[in-house]
Short mmCIF file of C-alpha atoms in Angstrom, two decimals:
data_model
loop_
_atom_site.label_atom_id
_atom_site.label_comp_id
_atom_site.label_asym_id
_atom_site.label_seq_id
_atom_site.Cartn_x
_atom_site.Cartn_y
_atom_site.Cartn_z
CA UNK A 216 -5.99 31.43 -81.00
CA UNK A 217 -8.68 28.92 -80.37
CA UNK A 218 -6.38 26.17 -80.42
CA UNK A 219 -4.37 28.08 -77.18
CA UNK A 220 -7.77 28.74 -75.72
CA UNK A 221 -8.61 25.08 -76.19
CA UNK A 222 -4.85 23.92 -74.58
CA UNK A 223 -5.47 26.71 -71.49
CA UNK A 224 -8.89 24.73 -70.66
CA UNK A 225 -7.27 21.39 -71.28
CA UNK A 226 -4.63 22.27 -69.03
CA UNK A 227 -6.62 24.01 -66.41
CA UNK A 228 -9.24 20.79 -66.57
CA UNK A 229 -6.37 18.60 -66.33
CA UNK A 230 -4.94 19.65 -62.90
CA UNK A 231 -8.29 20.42 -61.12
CA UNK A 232 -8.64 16.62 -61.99
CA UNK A 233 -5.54 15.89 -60.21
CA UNK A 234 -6.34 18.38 -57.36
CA UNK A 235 -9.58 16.22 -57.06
CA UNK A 236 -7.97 12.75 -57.15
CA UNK A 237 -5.46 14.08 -54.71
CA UNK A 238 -8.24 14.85 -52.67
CA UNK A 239 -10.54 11.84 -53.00
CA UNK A 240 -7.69 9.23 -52.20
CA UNK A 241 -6.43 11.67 -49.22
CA UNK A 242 -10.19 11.46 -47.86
CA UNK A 243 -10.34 7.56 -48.28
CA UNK A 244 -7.02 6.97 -47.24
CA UNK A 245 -7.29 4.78 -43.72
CA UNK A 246 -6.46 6.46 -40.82
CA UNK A 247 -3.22 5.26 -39.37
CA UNK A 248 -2.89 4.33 -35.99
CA UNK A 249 0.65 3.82 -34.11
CA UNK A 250 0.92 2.05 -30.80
CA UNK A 251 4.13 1.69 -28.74
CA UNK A 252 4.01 -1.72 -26.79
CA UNK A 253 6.45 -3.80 -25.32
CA UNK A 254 7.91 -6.69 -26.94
CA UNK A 255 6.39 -9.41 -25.56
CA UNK A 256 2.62 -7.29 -25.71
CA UNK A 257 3.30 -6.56 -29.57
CA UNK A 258 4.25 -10.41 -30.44
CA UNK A 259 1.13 -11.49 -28.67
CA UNK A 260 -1.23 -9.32 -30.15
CA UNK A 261 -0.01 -9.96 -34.06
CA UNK A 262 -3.04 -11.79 -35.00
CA UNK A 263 -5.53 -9.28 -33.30
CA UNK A 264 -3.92 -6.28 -35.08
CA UNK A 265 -4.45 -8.26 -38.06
CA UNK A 266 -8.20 -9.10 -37.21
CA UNK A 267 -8.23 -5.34 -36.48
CA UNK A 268 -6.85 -4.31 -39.56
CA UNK A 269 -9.24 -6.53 -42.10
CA UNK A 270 -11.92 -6.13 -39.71
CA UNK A 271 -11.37 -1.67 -40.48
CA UNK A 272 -10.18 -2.66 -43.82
CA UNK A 273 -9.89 1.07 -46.07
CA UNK A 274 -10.50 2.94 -42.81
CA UNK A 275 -8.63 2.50 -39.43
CA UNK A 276 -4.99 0.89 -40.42
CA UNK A 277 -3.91 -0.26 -36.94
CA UNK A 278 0.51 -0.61 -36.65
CA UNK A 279 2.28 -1.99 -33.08
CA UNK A 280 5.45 -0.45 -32.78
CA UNK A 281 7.58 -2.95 -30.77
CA UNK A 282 9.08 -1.74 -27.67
CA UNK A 283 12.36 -3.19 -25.91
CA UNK A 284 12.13 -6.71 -24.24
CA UNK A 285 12.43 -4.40 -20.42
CA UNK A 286 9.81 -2.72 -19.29
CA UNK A 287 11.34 0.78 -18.12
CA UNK A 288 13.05 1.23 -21.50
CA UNK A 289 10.09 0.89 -22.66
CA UNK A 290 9.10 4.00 -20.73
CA UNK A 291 12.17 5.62 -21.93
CA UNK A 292 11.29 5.31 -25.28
CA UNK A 293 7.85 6.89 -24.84
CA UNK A 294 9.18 9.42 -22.59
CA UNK A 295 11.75 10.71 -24.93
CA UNK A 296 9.52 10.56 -27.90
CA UNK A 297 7.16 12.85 -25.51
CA UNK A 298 9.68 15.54 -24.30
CA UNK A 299 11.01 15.75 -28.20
CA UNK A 300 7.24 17.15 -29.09
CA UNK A 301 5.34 15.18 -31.73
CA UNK A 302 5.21 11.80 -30.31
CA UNK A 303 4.66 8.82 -33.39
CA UNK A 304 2.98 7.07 -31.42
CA UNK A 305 -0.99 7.35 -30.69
CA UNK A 306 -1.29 5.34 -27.44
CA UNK A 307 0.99 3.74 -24.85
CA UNK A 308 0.33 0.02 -23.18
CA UNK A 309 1.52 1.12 -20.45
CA UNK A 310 2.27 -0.29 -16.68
CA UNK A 311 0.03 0.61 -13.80
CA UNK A 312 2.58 2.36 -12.01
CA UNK A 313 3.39 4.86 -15.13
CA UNK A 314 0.22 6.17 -14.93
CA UNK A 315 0.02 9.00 -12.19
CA UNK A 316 3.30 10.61 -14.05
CA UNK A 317 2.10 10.47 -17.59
CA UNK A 318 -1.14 11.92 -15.99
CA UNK A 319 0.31 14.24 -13.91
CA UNK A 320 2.65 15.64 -16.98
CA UNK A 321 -0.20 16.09 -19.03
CA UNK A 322 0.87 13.84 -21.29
CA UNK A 323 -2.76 12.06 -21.50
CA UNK A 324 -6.03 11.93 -22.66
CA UNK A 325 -8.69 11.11 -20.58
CA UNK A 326 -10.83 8.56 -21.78
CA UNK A 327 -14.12 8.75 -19.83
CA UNK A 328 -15.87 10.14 -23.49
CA UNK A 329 -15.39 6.25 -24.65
CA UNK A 330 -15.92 4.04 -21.52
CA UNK A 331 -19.44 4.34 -19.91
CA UNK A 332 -20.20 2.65 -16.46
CA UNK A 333 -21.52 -0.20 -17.44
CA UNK A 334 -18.04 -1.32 -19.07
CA UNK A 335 -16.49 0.17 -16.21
CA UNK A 336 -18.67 -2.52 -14.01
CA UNK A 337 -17.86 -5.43 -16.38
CA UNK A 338 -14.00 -4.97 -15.02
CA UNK A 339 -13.10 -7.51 -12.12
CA UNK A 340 -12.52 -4.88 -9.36
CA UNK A 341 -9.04 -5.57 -8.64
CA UNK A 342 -8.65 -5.01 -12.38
CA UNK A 343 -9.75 -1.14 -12.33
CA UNK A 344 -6.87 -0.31 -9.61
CA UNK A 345 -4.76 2.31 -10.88
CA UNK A 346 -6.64 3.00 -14.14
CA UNK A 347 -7.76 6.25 -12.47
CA UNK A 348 -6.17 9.88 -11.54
CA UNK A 349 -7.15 13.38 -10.25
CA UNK A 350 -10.80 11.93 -10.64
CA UNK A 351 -9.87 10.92 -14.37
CA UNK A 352 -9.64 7.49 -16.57
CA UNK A 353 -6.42 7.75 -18.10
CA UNK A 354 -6.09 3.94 -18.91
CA UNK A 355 -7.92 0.91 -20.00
CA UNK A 356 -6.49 -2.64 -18.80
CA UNK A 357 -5.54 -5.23 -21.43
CA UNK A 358 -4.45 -7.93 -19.09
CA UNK A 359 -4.46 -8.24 -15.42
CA UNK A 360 -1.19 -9.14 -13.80
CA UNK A 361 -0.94 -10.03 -9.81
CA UNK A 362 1.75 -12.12 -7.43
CA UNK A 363 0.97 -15.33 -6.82
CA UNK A 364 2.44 -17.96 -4.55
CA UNK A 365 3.31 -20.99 -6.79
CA UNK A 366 3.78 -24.54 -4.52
CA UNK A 367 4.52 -28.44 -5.53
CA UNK A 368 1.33 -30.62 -5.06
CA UNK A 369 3.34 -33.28 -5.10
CA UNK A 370 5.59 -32.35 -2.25
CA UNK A 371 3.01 -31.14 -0.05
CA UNK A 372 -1.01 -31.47 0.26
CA UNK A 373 -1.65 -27.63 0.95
CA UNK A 374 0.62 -24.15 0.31
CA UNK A 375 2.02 -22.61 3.39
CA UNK A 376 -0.53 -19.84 4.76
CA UNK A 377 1.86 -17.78 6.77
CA UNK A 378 5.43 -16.45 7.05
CA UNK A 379 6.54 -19.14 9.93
CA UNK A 380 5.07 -21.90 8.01
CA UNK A 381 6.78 -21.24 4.01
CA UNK A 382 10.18 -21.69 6.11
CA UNK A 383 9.74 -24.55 8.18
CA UNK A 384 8.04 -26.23 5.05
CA UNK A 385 11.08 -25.29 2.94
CA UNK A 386 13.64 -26.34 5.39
CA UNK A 387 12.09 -29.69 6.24
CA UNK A 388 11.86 -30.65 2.51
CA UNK A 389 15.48 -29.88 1.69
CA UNK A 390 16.40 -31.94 4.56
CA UNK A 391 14.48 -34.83 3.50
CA UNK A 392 16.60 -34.28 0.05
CA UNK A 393 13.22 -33.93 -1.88
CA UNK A 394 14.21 -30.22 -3.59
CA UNK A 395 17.91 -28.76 -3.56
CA UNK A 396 16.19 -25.64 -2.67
CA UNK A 397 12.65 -24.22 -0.61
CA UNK A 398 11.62 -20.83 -2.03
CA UNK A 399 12.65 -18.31 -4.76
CA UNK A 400 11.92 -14.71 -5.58
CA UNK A 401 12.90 -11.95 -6.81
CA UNK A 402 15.52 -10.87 -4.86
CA UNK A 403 17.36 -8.68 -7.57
CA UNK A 404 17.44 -4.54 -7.12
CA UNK A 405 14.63 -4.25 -9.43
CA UNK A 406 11.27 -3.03 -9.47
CA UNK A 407 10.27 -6.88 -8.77
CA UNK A 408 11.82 -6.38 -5.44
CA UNK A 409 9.56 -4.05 -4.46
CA UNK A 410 6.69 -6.17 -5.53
CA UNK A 411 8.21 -8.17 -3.40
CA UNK A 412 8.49 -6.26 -0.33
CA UNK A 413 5.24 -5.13 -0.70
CA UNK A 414 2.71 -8.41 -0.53
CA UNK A 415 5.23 -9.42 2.71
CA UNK A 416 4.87 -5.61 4.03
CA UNK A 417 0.95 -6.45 2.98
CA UNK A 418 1.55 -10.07 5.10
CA UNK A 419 2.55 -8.22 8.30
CA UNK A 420 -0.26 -5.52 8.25
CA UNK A 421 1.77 -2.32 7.08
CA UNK A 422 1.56 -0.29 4.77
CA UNK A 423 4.34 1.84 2.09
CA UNK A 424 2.79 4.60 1.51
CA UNK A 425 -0.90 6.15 2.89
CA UNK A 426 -1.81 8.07 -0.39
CA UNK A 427 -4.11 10.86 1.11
CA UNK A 428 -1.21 11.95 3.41
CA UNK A 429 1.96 10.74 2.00
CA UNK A 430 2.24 8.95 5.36
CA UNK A 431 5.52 6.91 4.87
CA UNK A 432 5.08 3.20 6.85
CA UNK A 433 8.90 1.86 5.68
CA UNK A 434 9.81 2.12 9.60
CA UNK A 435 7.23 0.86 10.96
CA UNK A 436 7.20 -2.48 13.23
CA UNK A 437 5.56 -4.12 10.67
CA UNK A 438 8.03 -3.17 7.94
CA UNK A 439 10.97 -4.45 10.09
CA UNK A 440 9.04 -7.39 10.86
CA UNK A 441 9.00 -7.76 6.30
CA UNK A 442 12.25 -7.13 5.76
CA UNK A 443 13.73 -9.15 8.59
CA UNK A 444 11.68 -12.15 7.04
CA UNK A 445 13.09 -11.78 3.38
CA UNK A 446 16.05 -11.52 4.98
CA UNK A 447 15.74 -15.00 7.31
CA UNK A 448 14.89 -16.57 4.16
CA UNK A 449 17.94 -16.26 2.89
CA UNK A 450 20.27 -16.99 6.22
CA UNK A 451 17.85 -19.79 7.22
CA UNK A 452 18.51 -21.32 3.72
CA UNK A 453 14.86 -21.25 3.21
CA UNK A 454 15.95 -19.56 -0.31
CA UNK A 455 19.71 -20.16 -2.20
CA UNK A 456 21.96 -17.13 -1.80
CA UNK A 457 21.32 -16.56 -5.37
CA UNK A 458 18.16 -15.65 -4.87
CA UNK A 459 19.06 -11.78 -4.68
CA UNK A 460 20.48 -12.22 -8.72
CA UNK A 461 16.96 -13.65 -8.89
CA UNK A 462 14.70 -11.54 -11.51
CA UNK A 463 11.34 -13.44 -12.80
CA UNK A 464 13.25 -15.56 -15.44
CA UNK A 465 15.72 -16.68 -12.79
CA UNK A 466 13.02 -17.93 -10.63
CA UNK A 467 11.00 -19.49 -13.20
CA UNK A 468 13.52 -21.64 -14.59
CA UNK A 469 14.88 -23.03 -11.06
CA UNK A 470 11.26 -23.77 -10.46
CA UNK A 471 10.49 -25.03 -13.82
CA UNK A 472 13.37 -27.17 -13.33
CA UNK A 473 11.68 -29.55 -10.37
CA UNK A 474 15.01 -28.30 -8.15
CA UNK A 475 12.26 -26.19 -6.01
CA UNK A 476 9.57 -26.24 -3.90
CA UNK A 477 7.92 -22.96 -3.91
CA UNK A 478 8.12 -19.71 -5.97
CA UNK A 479 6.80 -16.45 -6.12
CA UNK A 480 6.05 -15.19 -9.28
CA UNK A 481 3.28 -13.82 -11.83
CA UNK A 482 0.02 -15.47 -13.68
CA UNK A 483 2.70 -16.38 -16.96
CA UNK A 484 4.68 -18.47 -15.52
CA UNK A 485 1.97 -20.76 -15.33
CA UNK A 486 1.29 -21.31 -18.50
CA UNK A 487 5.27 -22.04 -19.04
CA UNK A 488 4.97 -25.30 -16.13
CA UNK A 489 2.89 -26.38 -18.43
CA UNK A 490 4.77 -26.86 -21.70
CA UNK A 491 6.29 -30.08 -21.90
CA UNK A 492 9.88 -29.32 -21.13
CA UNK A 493 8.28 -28.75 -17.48
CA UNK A 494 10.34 -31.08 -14.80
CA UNK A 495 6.68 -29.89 -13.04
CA UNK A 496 4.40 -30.23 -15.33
CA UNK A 497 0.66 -31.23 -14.20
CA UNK A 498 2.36 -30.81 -10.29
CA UNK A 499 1.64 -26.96 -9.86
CA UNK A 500 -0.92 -24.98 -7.58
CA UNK A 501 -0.73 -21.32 -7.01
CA UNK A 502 -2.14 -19.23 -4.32
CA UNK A 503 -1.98 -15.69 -2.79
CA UNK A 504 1.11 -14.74 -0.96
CA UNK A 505 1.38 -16.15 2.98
CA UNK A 506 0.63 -13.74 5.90
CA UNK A 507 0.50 -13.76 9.87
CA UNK A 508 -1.54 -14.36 11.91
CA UNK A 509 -4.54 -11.61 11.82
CA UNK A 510 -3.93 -10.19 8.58
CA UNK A 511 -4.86 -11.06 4.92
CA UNK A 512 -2.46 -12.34 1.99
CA UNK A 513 -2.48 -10.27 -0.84
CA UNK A 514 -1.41 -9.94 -3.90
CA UNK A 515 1.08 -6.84 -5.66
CA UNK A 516 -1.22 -5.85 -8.48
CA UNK A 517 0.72 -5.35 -11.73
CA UNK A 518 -1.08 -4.98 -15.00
CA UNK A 519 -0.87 -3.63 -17.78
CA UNK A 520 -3.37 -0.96 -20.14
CA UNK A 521 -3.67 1.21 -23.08
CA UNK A 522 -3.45 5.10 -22.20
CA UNK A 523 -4.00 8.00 -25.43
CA UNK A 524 -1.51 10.61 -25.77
CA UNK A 525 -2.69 14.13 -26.12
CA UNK A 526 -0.86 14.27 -29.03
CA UNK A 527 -2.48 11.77 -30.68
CA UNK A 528 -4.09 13.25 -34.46
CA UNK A 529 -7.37 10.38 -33.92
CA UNK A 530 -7.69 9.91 -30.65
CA UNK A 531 -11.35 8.24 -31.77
CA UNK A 532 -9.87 5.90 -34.14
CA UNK A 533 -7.22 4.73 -31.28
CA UNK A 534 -10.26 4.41 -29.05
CA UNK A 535 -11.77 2.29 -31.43
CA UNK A 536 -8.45 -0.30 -31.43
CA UNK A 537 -8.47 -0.12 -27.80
CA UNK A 538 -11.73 -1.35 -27.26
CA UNK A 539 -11.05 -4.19 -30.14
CA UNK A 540 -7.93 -5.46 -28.69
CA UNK A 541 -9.39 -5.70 -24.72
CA UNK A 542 -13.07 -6.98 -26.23
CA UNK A 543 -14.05 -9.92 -24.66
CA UNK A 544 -13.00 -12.21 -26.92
CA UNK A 545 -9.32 -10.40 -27.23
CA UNK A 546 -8.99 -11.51 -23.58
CA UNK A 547 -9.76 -15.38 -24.40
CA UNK A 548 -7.76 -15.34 -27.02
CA UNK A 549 -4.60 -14.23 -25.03
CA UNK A 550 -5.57 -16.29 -22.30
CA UNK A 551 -6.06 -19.33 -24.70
CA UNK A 552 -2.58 -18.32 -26.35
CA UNK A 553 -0.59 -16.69 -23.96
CA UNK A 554 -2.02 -17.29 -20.45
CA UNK A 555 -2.55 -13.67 -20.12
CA UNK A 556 -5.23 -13.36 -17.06
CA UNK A 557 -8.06 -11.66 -18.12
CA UNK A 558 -9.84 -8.71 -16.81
CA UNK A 559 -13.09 -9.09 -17.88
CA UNK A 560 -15.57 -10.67 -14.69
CA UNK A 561 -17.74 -12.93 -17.61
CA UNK A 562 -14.47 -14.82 -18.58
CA UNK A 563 -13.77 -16.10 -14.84
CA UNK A 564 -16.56 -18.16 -15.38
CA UNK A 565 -16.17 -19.20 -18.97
CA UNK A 566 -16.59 -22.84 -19.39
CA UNK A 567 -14.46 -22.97 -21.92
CA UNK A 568 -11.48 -21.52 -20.20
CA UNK A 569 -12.51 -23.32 -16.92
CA UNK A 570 -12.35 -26.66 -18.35
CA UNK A 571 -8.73 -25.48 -20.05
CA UNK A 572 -7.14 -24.19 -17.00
CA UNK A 573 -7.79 -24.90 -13.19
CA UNK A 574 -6.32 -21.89 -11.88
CA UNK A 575 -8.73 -19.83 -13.03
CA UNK A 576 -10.82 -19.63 -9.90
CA UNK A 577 -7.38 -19.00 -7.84
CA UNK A 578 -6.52 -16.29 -10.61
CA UNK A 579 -10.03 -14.71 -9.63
CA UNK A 580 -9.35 -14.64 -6.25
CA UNK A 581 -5.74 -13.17 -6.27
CA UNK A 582 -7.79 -10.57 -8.38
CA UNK A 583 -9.95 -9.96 -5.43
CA UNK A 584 -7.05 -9.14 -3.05
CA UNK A 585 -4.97 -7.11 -4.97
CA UNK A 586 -2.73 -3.96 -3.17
CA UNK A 587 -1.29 -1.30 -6.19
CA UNK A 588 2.00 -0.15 -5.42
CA UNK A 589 2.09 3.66 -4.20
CA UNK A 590 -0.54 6.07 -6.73
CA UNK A 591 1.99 8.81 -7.09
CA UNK A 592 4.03 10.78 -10.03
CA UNK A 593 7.06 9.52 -7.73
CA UNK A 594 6.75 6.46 -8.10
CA UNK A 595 10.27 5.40 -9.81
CA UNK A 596 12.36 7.68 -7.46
CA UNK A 597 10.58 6.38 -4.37
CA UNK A 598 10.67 2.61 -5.56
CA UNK A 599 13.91 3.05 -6.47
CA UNK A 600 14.94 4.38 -2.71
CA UNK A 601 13.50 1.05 -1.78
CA UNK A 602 14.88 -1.35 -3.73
CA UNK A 603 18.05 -0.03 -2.66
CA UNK A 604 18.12 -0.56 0.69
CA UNK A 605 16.08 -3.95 0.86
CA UNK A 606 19.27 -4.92 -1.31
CA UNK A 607 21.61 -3.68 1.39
CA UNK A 608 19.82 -5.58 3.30
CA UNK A 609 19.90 -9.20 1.36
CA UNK A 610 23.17 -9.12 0.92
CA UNK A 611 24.28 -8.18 4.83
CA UNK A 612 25.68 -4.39 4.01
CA UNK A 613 23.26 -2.86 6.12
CA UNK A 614 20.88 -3.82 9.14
CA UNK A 615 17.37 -3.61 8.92
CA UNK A 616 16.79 -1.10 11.37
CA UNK A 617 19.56 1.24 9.72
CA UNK A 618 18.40 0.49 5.85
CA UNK A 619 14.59 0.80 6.67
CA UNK A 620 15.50 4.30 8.56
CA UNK A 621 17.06 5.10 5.61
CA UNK A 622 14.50 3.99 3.44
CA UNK A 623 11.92 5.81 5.24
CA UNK A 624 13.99 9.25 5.58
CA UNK A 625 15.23 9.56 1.84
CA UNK A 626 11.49 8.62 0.57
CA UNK A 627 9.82 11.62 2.82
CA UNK A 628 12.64 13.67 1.40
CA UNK A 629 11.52 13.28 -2.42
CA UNK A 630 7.99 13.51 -1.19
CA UNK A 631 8.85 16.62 0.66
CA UNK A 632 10.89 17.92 -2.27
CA UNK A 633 8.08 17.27 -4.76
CA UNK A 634 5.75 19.50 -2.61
CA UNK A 635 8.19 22.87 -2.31
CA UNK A 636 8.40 22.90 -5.93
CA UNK A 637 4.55 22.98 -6.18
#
């Protein structure tokens, strides 16, 4: 009898010990923390997730999930991991231009209880467009990303400062046989298109989209005045035909390949003229985007930042990677590595990086000029409405009275839309 007794208590001592161990390595088990970034983000930032990761050793465990090489399936994925419930990941790097419809769909958690105004005022202004909505910080920038106007110092003494100029400088080298071609872009029907459109539209003094009203400017003299430009380019011979199968990579490489003379394109490519397989290596200024007479070259602000989902389990512990991987010395590090332009004001004037890269002070000023693409939820559809008929126009299927009209009737019809379902 006391040998059962004895067994019971055994027994009974046995599993409250396992019941406790459970316990104890459940509680000291790091907290894991999933973000979804895009492929070239989650290859750049391997060695700061692992700095992360020893630095929280036993109690954050940081993991990148790797996102497609293109941007919007990238916003697929993290869309359809949304609208299936439980989303795997904790935050999203995502674009500027996702953020009002991730806000919007309540998909987001504001992150004003982890950013207090004095890291709010060590942002570069031009940096801290878009990071906002409905009053709210939904997003914290990792890198900033603008246009820039790339030109051969060795084929000309100073960039061309307005729309006139870029084509009579482009023509009259190609004549003299020093490049095969004057200017590329991206003249693809992609979202770079509308970037685009947008620093020209930006050139002539309009404007897409007036965000308090929803005032629609795509028919506007100044609009024509844009498209019929991008458009010369191309008949003038100012830029190849195949400039409208042109995407970033396209451009770069034509560039990169001494066969040009100018190219629009963003702060990356930079760092690629550099390598040695360059044809322009060490021959390479960059500026802001040209403009007429009167108005002010600016460039399309792209960018890229880390948002929390609501659904997130630690939305503390994500904060915590967040701030690690855009920390000050993150940003030099990707800058160093990757030529990522930074966001933080101090690193502008960094000796270090100043004596390691001489666009930094033209980086700082693009920063300062910066225009966001339209703040709304509609973004994609109204972009998208765009795109299209620039294209029509680029490759002569439309005119560009008719495709602006067009342009500027089907975009007040998804803005109109959008408001009746309110």
């Amino acid at each position: 009898m006391k040998r059962r007794i004895f067994t019971k208590i055994a027994l009974l001592f046995s599993l409250s010990s396992v019941a406790l161990f459970a316990s104890w390595a459940l509680s000291t088990r790091p907290i894991q923390i999933n973000i979804l970034m895009p492929a070239p983000f989650a290859e750049s930032t391997t060695d700061l997730v692992q700095q992360f990761n020893k630095d929280h050793h036993g109690r954050i465990q940081l993991r990148v999930t790797r996102g497609p090489l293109e941007t919007e399936a990238v916003s697929d994925l993290a869309i359809s991991s949304l609208l299936l419930g439980k989303s795997p990941f904790d935050a999203l790097l995502i674009d500027v231009t996702w953020l009002p419809k991730y806000a919007a769909a309540g998909w987001l958690i504001p992150l004003d209880p982890w950013i207090d105004q004095q890291q709010i005022d060590s942002i570069a202004p031009g940096a801290m467009l878009g990071n906002n909505f409905d009053g709210k910080l939904y997003r914290w920038p990792l890198v900033a990303d603008m246009g820039l106007l790339y030109w051969r110092t060795d084929l000309m003494s100073k960039p061309p400062r307005t729309p006139e100029e870029l084509i009579k400088v482009s023509l009259k080298l190609q004549k003299e046989g020093r490049v095969a071609n004057g200017y590329v872009w991206q003249g693809r029907q992609y979202e770079g298109l509308s970037c685009v459109f947008l620093e020209v539209l930006d050139g002539f003094g309009g404007q897409w989209l007036e965000p308090e009203t929803d005032n629609v400017g795509l028919d506007s003299s100044a609009s024509l005045k844009a498209a019929s430009w991008l458009r010369e380019l191309i008949l003038s011979g100012a830029s190849p035909k195949a400039v409208i199968n042109y995407a970033e990579n396209e451009a770069l490489q034509a560039f990169k390949s001494g066969d040009v003379a100018l190219m629009r394109n963003w702060p990356y490519a930079w760092g690629e003229l550099q390598k040695p397989n360059s044809d322009v290596r060490g021959n390479v200024g960059v500026t802001t985007m040209v403009a007429s007479a009167g108005n002010r070259s600016t460039s399309t602000l792209g960018s890229w930042g880390f948002s929390i989902l609501k659904g997130s389990s630690n939305p503390q512990a994500a904060a915590e990677a967040i701030a690690f991987l855009t920390s000050t010395s993150a940003q030099k590090t990707l800058f160093l590595n990757e030529s990522y332009t930074p966001t933080k004001v101090e690193l502008f004037k960094d000796q270090e990086l100043l004596s390691k890269s001489q666009i930094l002070p033209e980086l700082a000023k693009a920063l300062e000029s910066t225009d966001e693409r339209p703040s709304t939820p509609l973004y994609a559809q109204i972009s998208d409405v765009l795109q299209r008929n620039l294209s029509s126009i680029l490759t002569g299927q439309s005119s560009v009275s008719d495709a602006m009209a067009n342009a500027q009737a089907n975009t007040k019809k998804i803005l109109m839309a959008a408001r009746e379902t309110k």
